[in-house]
Coordinates of C-alpha atoms in Angstrom, one line a residue:
X1 CA 127.4 133.2 231.1
X2 CA 127.6 136.0 228.5
X3 CA 129.6 135.6 225.5
X4 CA 132.5 138.4 224.6
X5 CA 130.8 139.1 221.5
X6 CA 127.8 138.9 219.9
X7 CA 128.8 137.7 216.4
X8 CA 126.4 134.2 215.8
X9 CA 128.8 133.1 213.4
X10 CA 130.5 129.9 215.3
X11 CA 126.9 129.5 216.6
X12 CA 125.4 128.3 212.9
X13 CA 127.3 125.5 210.9
X14 CA 126.0 127.4 208.0
X15 CA 128.4 129.7 209.4
X16 CA 126.9 133.2 208.2
X17 CA 128.3 136.0 210.3
X18 CA 124.7 137.9 211.0
X19 CA 125.2 138.8 214.7
X20 CA 123.1 139.2 217.9
X21 CA 122.6 141.8 220.4
X22 CA 123.9 139.2 223.4
X23 CA 124.5 136.1 223.5
X24 CA 124.5 133.4 226.6
X25 CA 125.5 130.1 227.1
X26 CA 122.7 128.4 229.8
X27 CA 123.7 125.4 232.2
X28 CA 120.2 124.7 233.2
X29 CA 116.7 125.3 233.0
X30 CA 116.2 128.2 236.2
X31 CA 118.9 130.0 234.4
X32 CA 116.9 129.9 230.8
X33 CA 113.4 131.1 232.4
X34 CA 115.4 133.8 234.0
X35 CA 117.1 135.4 231.0
X36 CA 114.0 134.4 228.8
X37 CA 111.9 136.4 231.0
X38 CA 114.5 139.5 231.5
X39 CA 114.5 139.6 227.6
X40 CA 110.6 139.3 227.7
X41 CA 110.7 142.2 230.6
X42 CA 111.9 144.4 227.3
X43 CA 109.9 143.4 224.6
X44 CA 113.6 142.0 223.5
X45 CA 113.0 138.6 221.4
X46 CA 114.9 136.0 222.1
X47 CA 115.9 132.5 220.0
X48 CA 117.0 129.5 221.8
X49 CA 119.4 127.4 220.0
X50 CA 121.9 124.1 220.6
X51 CA 124.1 124.0 217.8
X52 CA 122.8 125.8 215.4
X53 CA 123.1 122.8 212.9
X54 CA 119.4 123.6 211.2
X55 CA 119.3 127.3 210.8
X56 CA 119.2 130.2 208.5
X57 CA 120.1 133.8 209.7
X58 CA 118.4 136.1 206.9
X59 CA 119.3 139.2 209.4
X60 CA 120.9 140.4 212.3
X61 CA 119.1 139.0 215.0
X62 CA 117.2 142.0 217.4
X63 CA 117.6 140.1 220.7
X64 CA 119.0 137.5 222.9
X65 CA 120.6 133.9 221.8
X66 CA 120.9 131.7 224.5
X67 CA 122.0 128.4 223.7
X68 CA 121.5 125.6 225.6
X69 CA 124.0 123.7 227.0
X70 CA 122.1 121.4 229.5
X71 CA 123.9 118.4 229.7
X72 CA 124.2 115.2 231.6
X73 CA 123.4 111.2 230.6
X74 CA 121.2 109.3 233.2
X75 CA 121.1 105.0 232.0
X76 CA 119.0 102.7 234.1
X77 CA 118.4 99.0 232.6
X78 CA 114.9 97.3 232.9
X79 CA 114.7 93.2 231.6
X80 CA 114.3 94.7 228.6
X81 CA 115.6 98.1 227.5
X82 CA 117.8 100.7 228.7
X83 CA 116.6 104.0 229.3
X84 CA 118.4 107.0 228.8
X85 CA 117.8 110.2 230.7
X86 CA 119.9 113.1 228.6
X87 CA 120.1 116.4 228.8
X88 CA 119.1 118.2 225.5
X89 CA 122.7 120.2 225.3
X90 CA 124.8 116.8 224.8
X91 CA 126.1 116.3 221.2
X92 CA 123.7 114.2 219.3
X93 CA 126.8 112.0 217.8
X94 CA 128.6 112.2 221.2
X95 CA 125.7 110.1 222.8
X96 CA 125.4 108.0 220.0
X97 CA 129.6 106.9 220.3
X98 CA 128.4 107.0 224.1
X99 CA 125.6 104.1 223.9
X100 CA 127.8 102.2 221.6
X101 CA 130.6 102.3 223.7
X102 CA 128.5 101.3 226.4
X103 CA 127.0 98.3 225.2
X104 CA 123.2 99.9 224.6
X105 CA 123.0 99.4 220.4
X106 CA 120.1 101.5 218.6
X107 CA 121.1 104.8 217.7
X108 CA 123.8 103.7 215.1
X109 CA 122.3 104.8 211.9
X110 CA 121.2 107.7 213.4
X111 CA 125.2 108.7 214.2
X112 CA 126.7 111.9 212.5
X113 CA 123.8 113.8 212.5
X114 CA 124.9 117.2 213.8
X115 CA 123.2 118.6 216.4
X116 CA 122.3 119.0 220.1
X117 CA 120.0 116.1 221.4
X118 CA 117.4 118.7 222.4
X119 CA 116.9 119.7 218.7
X120 CA 116.2 115.6 217.8
X121 CA 112.8 116.0 218.6
X122 CA 111.6 119.2 217.4
X123 CA 112.6 117.6 213.6
X124 CA 112.4 114.2 214.3
X125 CA 115.4 113.2 212.8
X126 CA 115.9 110.3 210.8
X127 CA 118.3 108.6 208.5
X128 CA 118.6 105.6 206.9
X129 CA 115.8 103.9 207.3
X130 CA 115.4 104.7 211.4
X131 CA 113.5 108.2 213.2
X132 CA 113.1 109.0 216.7
X133 CA 110.6 108.6 217.7
X134 CA 111.1 105.0 217.1
X135 CA 113.6 104.6 220.4
X136 CA 112.5 108.5 222.4
X137 CA 110.4 107.5 225.5
X138 CA 109.7 111.2 226.1
X139 CA 110.6 114.9 226.5
X140 CA 111.3 117.0 229.1
X141 CA 110.3 120.7 228.5
X142 CA 110.2 123.9 230.4
X143 CA 107.3 126.6 230.4
X144 CA 109.7 129.3 229.8
X145 CA 107.1 132.5 231.6
X146 CA 106.7 130.1 234.8
X147 CA 109.3 127.7 235.4
X148 CA 106.9 124.8 235.0
X149 CA 108.6 121.8 234.1
X150 CA 106.4 119.0 232.3
X151 CA 107.4 115.9 230.3
X152 CA 105.6 114.3 227.1
X153 CA 105.4 110.9 226.1
X154 CA 106.0 109.8 222.7
X155 CA 102.7 110.4 221.4
X156 CA 102.3 113.1 223.6
X157 CA 104.8 114.3 221.0
X158 CA 102.8 113.8 218.1
X159 CA 105.9 113.0 215.9
X160 CA 105.6 112.9 211.8
X161 CA 107.9 112.7 209.0
X162 CA 110.5 116.0 210.4
X163 CA 107.9 117.0 212.5
X164 CA 106.3 117.2 215.8
X165 CA 104.5 119.3 218.4
X166 CA 107.5 121.3 218.8
X167 CA 107.2 122.8 215.7
X168 CA 103.3 123.5 216.4
X169 CA 101.5 123.6 219.8
X170 CA 105.2 123.5 222.0
X171 CA 106.8 126.1 219.2
X172 CA 106.3 129.6 221.5
X173 CA 107.2 130.3 225.1
X174 CA 109.1 126.4 226.1
X175 CA 112.2 124.6 225.8
X176 CA 113.3 121.5 225.7
X177 CA 115.3 120.5 228.4
X178 CA 115.5 116.5 228.1
X179 CA 114.6 113.4 226.1
X180 CA 113.9 109.8 227.1
X181 CA 115.3 107.2 225.1
X182 CA 114.4 103.5 225.4
X183 CA 117.6 101.2 223.7
X184 CA 116.0 97.6 223.1
X185 CA 118.2 94.9 224.4
X186 CA 116.7 92.9 221.5
X187 CA 118.9 95.0 219.1
X188 CA 117.0 94.5 215.0
X189 CA 119.2 96.1 212.3
X190 CA 117.9 98.7 210.4
X191 CA 119.6 97.8 207.3
X192 CA 116.6 98.6 204.6
X193 CA 118.6 101.9 202.7
X194 CA 122.0 103.0 200.7
X195 CA 124.9 100.4 201.6
X196 CA 123.0 99.0 204.5
X197 CA 121.6 96.2 202.9
X198 CA 125.0 94.8 201.7
X199 CA 125.7 93.5 205.0
X200 CA 124.7 90.2 205.8
X201 CA 121.5 90.9 209.0
X202 CA 122.4 86.9 210.5
X203 CA 126.3 88.4 211.2
X204 CA 126.2 92.2 211.5
X205 CA 126.7 94.1 214.3
X206 CA 125.7 97.5 215.8
X207 CA 129.3 99.0 215.7
X208 CA 129.0 97.5 211.8
X209 CA 126.5 98.8 210.9
X210 CA 127.9 102.4 213.0
X211 CA 130.7 102.9 211.3
X212 CA 129.0 102.7 207.5
X213 CA 125.9 105.5 208.5
X214 CA 129.2 106.8 208.8
X215 CA 131.5 106.3 205.8
X216 CA 128.6 107.1 203.8
X217 CA 127.8 110.0 205.1
X218 CA 131.6 111.5 204.9
X219 CA 131.7 110.5 201.2
X220 CA 128.1 112.2 200.6
X221 CA 128.0 115.0 202.9
X222 CA 130.5 118.2 203.9
X223 CA 131.8 118.8 207.2
X224 CA 130.0 122.0 208.3
X225 CA 133.4 122.2 210.0
X226 CA 135.3 123.1 206.9
X227 CA 131.9 124.1 204.5
X228 CA 129.6 125.8 206.2
X229 CA 126.3 124.3 205.5
X230 CA 123.2 122.7 207.5
X231 CA 123.4 118.5 205.8
X232 CA 119.9 118.5 204.2
X233 CA 118.4 121.7 202.9
X234 CA 114.9 120.2 202.0
X235 CA 112.7 117.9 203.0
X236 CA 111.9 114.6 201.3
X237 CA 108.4 115.2 199.5
X238 CA 106.1 112.7 200.6
X239 CA 103.3 112.5 197.9
X240 CA 99.8 110.4 196.8
X241 CA 100.7 107.2 195.4
X242 CA 99.0 107.9 192.2
X243 CA 101.2 110.8 191.9
X244 CA 103.7 108.8 192.3
X245 CA 103.3 106.0 190.3
X246 CA 102.6 108.3 186.8
X247 CA 106.4 109.8 187.6
X248 CA 107.7 106.2 187.8
X249 CA 106.4 106.0 184.2
X250 CA 108.9 108.8 183.4
X251 CA 111.8 107.8 185.4
X252 CA 111.8 104.4 186.1
X253 CA 114.9 104.6 188.4
X254 CA 113.7 107.1 190.5
X255 CA 114.6 106.1 194.4
X256 CA 110.8 105.7 196.1
X257 CA 110.1 104.6 199.4
X258 CA 106.6 103.4 200.0
X259 CA 105.0 104.6 203.8
X260 CA 102.6 103.4 205.7
X261 CA 100.1 105.1 205.3
X262 CA 100.4 104.6 201.2
X263 CA 101.8 107.8 200.5
X264 CA 105.3 107.0 198.8
X265 CA 108.3 108.9 199.9
X266 CA 110.6 110.1 197.1
X267 CA 114.3 111.7 197.3
X268 CA 114.9 115.4 196.9
X269 CA 118.3 115.2 196.0
X270 CA 117.3 112.8 193.1
X271 CA 114.9 115.5 192.1
X272 CA 117.4 118.7 192.3
X273 CA 119.6 116.4 190.8
X274 CA 117.8 115.3 187.8
X275 CA 117.5 119.2 186.9
X276 CA 121.4 119.3 186.3
X277 CA 121.4 121.8 189.7
X278 CA 124.8 120.7 191.1
X279 CA 127.4 123.5 191.8
X280 CA 124.5 125.8 190.4
X281 CA 125.3 129.2 192.4
X282 CA 123.8 132.1 194.1
X283 CA 125.7 134.6 195.5
X284 CA 128.3 132.9 197.5
X285 CA 126.0 130.6 198.4
X286 CA 126.2 126.9 196.0
X287 CA 124.6 123.3 195.3
X288 CA 127.1 120.9 196.3
X289 CA 128.7 119.1 194.0
X290 CA 128.3 115.7 195.6
X291 CA 125.2 115.6 197.4
X292 CA 122.5 118.0 195.8
X293 CA 120.2 118.5 199.0
X294 CA 122.9 120.4 200.3
X295 CA 123.4 123.5 200.0
X296 CA 126.5 125.4 201.0
X297 CA 128.5 128.6 202.1
X298 CA 130.8 128.6 198.9
X299 CA 132.2 131.9 200.9
X300 CA 131.2 135.0 202.1
X301 CA 127.6 134.3 201.7
X302 CA 124.2 135.9 203.0
X303 CA 121.5 134.7 204.1
X304 CA 119.7 136.2 201.2
X305 CA 122.1 134.3 199.5
X306 CA 120.7 131.2 200.5
X307 CA 116.9 132.3 200.0
X308 CA 117.9 132.6 196.3
X309 CA 119.2 129.6 195.8
X310 CA 116.7 127.9 198.2
X311 CA 114.5 130.0 195.5
X312 CA 115.9 128.8 192.3
X313 CA 116.4 125.0 193.4
X314 CA 112.2 124.8 194.0
X315 CA 111.2 126.6 190.7
X316 CA 113.5 124.3 189.0
X317 CA 112.1 121.2 190.9
X318 CA 108.3 121.8 190.7
X319 CA 109.0 123.2 187.3
X320 CA 109.8 119.7 185.7
X321 CA 108.3 117.3 188.5
X322 CA 105.7 119.2 189.6
X323 CA 106.9 118.9 193.1
X324 CA 106.9 121.6 195.6
X325 CA 110.1 121.3 197.7
X326 CA 110.0 122.9 201.6
X327 CA 112.8 123.1 203.6
X328 CA 113.8 120.9 206.4
X329 CA 116.1 124.5 207.8
X330 CA 114.5 126.9 210.2
X331 CA 114.9 130.7 208.9
X332 CA 115.3 133.2 211.3
X333 CA 114.3 136.8 211.0
X334 CA 115.3 139.4 213.0
X335 CA 112.7 138.8 215.3
X336 CA 112.6 135.4 215.5
X337 CA 111.9 132.7 213.3
X338 CA 109.6 133.4 209.7
X339 CA 108.1 131.2 207.6
X340 CA 110.7 129.4 205.7
X341 CA 108.4 127.7 202.3
X342 CA 107.2 131.9 202.0
X343 CA 110.9 132.8 202.3
X344 CA 111.5 130.9 199.1
X345 CA 108.6 130.9 196.8

């Protein structure tokens, strides 16, 4: 289905008023491939979007935008788990709601993360101690030039911190069409982050975790429907243990999270806040007053305004801490995705 206008404002949560030559909403893999092939036959760039919750449009887009709305949730059951096969176009938070309503715990820490199910593996979304890779069993993809479908196991997805094979080997000419999730019946709450640590592991329920996560996110993060933003703009940096030790000697109260590989994850929002950058503005873009990790569209911002602000934040943090932040958000130029780090360097 073609959209009657070509504004992308309602298709990106930053609410930037970029435009595209054409926008089509697609509901199945065959149509997705057909539309992609039609554009490529005339050397027109193509961009696949879910809900636009993790993109920054730098300019108008010179080609066709395909909105993935492949839907459906199928559930099978084994002795130890519920197995979900979920269409890539399903809304992620509504999926979390659905699983809890059905009595399938395991996604509660990931509540209120914006975007579609198909976007979740690309970023290996995570929050409050849980990442997608913990519950993902497989990802189904389609090769857009040929229409050939393929299933990747969780190991083949090569999940890392906000990273996956879908940012590399399968970034171009492939689309995610479904995700398989395994939710164990032996539920183990993850209560290591934020206000979740106050919950009693002996009496906590999945719904209590969900409610706490929703409360924390709503208190700290602006609603994209009200104030344009893409959630956490920067990745939390992961640094060597000795570098973390040096920083902790200077900042004993610095939040830090030791990783399994011996490195240490830091909180990018804390680093930005220590530089006194809340409220910093470049044009119509601003560092959020409550959560420094979020850059917002404070009024008629352009992609260039957000880039200028991200550059300023990166320079301040780099100068004070010798840590150079990297964007989580995908930067989209006139002809497709571009190097976000280079754009703000």
